[in-house]
Short mmCIF file of C-alpha atoms in Angstrom, two decimals:
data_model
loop_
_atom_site.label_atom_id
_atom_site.label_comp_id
_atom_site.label_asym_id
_atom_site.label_seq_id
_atom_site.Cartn_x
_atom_site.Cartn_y
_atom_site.Cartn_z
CA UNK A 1 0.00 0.00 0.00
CA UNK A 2 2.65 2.25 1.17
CA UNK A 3 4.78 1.76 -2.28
CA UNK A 4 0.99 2.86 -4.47
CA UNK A 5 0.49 5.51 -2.04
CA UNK A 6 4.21 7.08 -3.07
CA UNK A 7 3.76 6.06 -6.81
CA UNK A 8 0.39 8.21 -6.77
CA UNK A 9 2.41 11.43 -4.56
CA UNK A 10 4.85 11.09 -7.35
CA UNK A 11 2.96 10.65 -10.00
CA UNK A 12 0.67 13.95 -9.00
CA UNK A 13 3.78 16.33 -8.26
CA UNK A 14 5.05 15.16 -11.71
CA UNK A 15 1.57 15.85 -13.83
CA UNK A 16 2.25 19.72 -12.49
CA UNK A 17 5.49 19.89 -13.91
CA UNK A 18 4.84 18.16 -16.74
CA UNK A 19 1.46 20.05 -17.84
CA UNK A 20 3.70 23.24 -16.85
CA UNK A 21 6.50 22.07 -19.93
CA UNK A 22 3.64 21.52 -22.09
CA UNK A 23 2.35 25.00 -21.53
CA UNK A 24 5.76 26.60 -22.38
CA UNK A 25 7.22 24.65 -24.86
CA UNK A 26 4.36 25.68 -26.73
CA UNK A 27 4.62 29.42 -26.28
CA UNK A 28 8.51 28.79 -27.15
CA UNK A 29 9.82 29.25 -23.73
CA UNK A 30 11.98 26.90 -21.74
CA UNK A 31 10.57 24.93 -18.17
CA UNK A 32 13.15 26.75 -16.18
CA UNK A 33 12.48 30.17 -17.34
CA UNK A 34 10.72 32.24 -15.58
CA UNK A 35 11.72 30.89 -12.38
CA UNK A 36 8.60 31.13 -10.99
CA UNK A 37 5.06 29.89 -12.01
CA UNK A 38 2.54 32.77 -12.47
CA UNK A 39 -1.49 33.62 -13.34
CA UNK A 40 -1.84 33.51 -17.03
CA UNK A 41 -4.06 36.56 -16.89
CA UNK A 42 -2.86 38.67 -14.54
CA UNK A 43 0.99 37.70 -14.58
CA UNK A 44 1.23 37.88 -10.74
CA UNK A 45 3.62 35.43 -9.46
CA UNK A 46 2.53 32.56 -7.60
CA UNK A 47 2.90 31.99 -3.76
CA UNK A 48 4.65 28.02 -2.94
CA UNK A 49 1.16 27.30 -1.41
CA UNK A 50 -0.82 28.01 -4.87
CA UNK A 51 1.52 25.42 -6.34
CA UNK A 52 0.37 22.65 -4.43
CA UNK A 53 -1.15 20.07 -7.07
CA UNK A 54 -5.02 19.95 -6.59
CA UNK A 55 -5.26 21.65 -2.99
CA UNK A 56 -3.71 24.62 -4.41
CA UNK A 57 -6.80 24.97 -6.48
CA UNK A 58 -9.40 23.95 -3.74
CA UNK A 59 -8.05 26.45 -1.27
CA UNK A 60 -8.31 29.39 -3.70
CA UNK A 61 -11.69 28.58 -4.57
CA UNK A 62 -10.90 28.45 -8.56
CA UNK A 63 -10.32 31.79 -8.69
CA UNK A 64 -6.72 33.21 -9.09
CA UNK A 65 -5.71 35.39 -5.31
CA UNK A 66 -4.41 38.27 -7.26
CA UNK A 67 -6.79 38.98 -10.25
CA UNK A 68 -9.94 36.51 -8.99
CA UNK A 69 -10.18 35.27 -12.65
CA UNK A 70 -11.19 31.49 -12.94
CA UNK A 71 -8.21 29.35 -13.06
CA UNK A 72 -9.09 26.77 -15.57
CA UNK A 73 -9.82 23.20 -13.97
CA UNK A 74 -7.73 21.54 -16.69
CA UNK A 75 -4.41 20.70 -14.59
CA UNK A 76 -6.44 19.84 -11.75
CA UNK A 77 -8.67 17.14 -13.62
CA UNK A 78 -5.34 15.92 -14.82
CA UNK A 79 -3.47 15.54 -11.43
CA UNK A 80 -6.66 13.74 -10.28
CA UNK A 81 -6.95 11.46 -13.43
CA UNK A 82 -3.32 11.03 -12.89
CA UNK A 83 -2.83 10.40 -9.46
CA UNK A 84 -5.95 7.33 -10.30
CA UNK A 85 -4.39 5.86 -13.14
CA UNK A 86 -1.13 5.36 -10.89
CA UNK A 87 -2.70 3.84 -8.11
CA UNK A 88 -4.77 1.14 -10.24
CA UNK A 89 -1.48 0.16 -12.55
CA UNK A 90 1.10 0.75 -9.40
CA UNK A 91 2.55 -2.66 -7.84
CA UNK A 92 4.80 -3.21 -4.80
CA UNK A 93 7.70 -3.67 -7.49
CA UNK A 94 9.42 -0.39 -7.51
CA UNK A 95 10.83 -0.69 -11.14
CA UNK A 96 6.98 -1.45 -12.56
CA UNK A 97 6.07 1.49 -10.59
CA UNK A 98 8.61 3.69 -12.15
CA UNK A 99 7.96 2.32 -15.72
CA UNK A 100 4.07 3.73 -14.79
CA UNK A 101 5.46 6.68 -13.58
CA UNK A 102 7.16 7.67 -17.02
CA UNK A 103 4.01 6.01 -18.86
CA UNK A 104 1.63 8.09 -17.59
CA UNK A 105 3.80 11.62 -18.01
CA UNK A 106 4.62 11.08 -21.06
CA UNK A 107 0.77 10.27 -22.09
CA UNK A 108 0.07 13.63 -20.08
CA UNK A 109 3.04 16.03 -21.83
CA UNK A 110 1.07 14.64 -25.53
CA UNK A 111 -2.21 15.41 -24.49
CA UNK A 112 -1.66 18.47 -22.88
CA UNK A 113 0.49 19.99 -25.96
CA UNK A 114 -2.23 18.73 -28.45
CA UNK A 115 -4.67 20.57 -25.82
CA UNK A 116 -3.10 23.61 -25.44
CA UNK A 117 -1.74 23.90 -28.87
CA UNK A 118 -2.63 21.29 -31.49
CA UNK A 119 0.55 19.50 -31.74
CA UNK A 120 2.59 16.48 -31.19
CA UNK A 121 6.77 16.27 -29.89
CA UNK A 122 7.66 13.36 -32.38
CA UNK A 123 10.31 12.82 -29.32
CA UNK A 124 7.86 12.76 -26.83
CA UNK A 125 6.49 9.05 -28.15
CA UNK A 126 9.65 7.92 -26.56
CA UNK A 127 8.02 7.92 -23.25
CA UNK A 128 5.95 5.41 -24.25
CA UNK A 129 8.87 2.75 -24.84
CA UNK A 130 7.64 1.48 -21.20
CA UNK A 131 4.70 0.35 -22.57
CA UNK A 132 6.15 -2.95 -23.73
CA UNK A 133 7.36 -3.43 -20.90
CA UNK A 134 3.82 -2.96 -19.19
CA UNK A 135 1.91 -4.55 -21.05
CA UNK A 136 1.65 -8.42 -20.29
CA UNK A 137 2.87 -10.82 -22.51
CA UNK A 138 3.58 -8.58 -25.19
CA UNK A 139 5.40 -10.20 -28.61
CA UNK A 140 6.02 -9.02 -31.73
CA UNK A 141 3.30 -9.29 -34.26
CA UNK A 142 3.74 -11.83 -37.16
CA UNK A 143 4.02 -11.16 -41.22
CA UNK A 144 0.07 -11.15 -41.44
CA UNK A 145 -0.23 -8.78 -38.96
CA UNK A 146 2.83 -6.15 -39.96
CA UNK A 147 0.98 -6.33 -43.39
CA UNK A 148 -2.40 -5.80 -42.74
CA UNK A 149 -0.43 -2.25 -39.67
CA UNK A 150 1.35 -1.27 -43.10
CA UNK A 151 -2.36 -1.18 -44.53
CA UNK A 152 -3.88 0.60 -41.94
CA UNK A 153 -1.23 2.98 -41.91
CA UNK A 154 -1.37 3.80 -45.34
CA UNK A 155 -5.18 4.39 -44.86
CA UNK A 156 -4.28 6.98 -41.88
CA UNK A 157 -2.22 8.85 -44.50
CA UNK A 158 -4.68 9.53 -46.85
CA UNK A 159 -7.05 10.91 -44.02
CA UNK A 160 -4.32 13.37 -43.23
CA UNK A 161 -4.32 14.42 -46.81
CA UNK A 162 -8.04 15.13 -46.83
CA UNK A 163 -7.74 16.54 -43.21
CA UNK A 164 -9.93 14.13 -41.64
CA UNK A 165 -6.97 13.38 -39.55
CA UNK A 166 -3.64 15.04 -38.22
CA UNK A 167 -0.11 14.50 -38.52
CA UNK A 168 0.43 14.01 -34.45
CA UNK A 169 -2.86 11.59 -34.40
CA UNK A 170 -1.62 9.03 -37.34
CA UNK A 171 1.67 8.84 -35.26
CA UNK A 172 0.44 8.38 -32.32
CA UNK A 173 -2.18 5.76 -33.57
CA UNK A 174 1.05 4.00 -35.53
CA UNK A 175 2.48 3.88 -31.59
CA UNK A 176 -0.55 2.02 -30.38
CA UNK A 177 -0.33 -0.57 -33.07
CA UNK A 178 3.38 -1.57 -32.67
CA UNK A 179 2.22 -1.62 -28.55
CA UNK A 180 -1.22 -2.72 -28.25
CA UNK A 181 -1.89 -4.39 -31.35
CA UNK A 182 -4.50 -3.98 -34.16
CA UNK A 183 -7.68 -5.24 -31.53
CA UNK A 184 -6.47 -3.52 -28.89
CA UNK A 185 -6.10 -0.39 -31.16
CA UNK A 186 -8.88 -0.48 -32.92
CA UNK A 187 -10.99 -0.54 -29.16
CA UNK A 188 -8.82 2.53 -27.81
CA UNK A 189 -9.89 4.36 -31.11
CA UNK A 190 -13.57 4.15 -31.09
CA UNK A 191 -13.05 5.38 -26.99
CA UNK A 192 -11.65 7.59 -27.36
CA UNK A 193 -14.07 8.81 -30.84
CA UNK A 194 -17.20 8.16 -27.86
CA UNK A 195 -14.73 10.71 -25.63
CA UNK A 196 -14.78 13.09 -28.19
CA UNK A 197 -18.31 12.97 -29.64
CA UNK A 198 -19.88 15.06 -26.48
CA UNK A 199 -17.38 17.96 -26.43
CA UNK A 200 -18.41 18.07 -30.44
CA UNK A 201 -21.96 17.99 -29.42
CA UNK A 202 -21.51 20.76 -26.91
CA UNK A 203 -19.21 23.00 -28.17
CA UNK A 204 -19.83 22.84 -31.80
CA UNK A 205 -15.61 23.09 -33.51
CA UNK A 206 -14.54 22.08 -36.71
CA UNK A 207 -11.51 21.18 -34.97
CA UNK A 208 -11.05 19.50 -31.79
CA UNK A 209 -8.05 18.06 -30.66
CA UNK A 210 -8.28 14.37 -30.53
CA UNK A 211 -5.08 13.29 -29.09
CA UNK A 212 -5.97 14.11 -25.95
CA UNK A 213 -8.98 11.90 -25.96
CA UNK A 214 -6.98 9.35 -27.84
CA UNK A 215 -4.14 9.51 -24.48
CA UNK A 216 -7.54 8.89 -22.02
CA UNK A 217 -8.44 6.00 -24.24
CA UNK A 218 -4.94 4.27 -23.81
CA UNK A 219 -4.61 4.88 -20.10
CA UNK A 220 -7.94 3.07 -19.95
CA UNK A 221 -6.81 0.58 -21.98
CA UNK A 222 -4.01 0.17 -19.89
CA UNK A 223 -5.50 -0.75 -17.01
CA UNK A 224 -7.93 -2.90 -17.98
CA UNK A 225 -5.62 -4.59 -19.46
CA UNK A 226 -3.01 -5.40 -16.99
CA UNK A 227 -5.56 -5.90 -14.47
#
């Protein structure tokens, strides 16, 4: 219990950073510069206590101290989802638990850049390595099978040509079929299409991100699998 419990701390602290590097890689800035995090809006820098992952949120209400605009509930239903997905995959074996760990981040850092800012860190997939690892039993797919991924892949490309589809999603979808398999793929797709159909309901864009639905999908898939 005590070795999920510190997987899940981790794991929480970590989804702040790492939804904080999204953020600023995106507007071309570095992780280390500024020094100090601060309100998007009002540009007030942020006391240690605001930092906190999830009760710095509670405690202020939503609203930012310094401005009292609504801070946006987005890293905070992340270092929950997060901190979940780590305790059901987490095991007493330290190394599994670190291979989560990394797993989960690197799911989060895609998501949140294809959130924030529509795109995809080719080098960011190599977070995912620990996924064969993870995954139980995992072998590599025979001739049939590489064929019929080749197939599929060439399919994906087209949609990106007639913009059904982007760049980042195809690559990320090739990921999930060298990992998961074409099943396994195929069921994390149509999730994470269910995910999406709502906010398209609701909110009405020609474009909505999809990785980040398509990142949900393969946590859940995860889990359900290795449990």
């Amino acid at each position: 219990m005590f070795a999920k419990l510190f997987t899940v701390f981790i794991t929480i602290c970590l989804a702040s950073f790492t939804n904080l590097c999204a953020y600023r890689l995106g507007k071309g800035d570095v992780p280390w510069s500024p020094p100090r995090s601060y309100c998007p809006h009002c540009h007030h820098p942020l006391y240690w206590w605001q930092l906190i992952p999830i009760s710095g949120f509670i405690v202020q209400g939503g609203h930012c101290l310094f401005c009292h605009h609504q801070i946006s509930t987005y890293d905070t239903v992340c270092e929950l989802a997060c901190g979940l997905f780590a305790y059901m995959l987490a095991t007493p074996a330290l190394f599994h638990s670190f291979l989560v760990i990394i797993t989960i981040q690197a799911l989060l850092f895609i998501c949140s850049c294809d959130y924030y800012y529509q795109c995809l860190y080719p080098l960011s997939l190599i977070g995912l390595l620990p996924l064969f690892l993870i995954i139980p039993s995992w072998s590599l797919p025979d001739l049939a099978t590489w064929i019929i991924i080749m197939m599929v892949l060439i399919a994906l490309a087209i949609m990106v040509r007639l913009h059904w589809l982007g760049s980042g999603d195809v690559i990320f979808i090739a990921a999930l079929l060298f990992t998961f398999g074409l099943e396994d793929t195929a069921v994390i797709i149509l999730c994470a299409c269910l995910i999406t159909l709502p906010f398209f309901y609701f909110h009405r864009q020609a474009h909505l991100p999809f990785l980040p639905a398509l990142c949900l999908a393969t946590i859940i898939g995860l889990t359900i699998t290795c449990s």
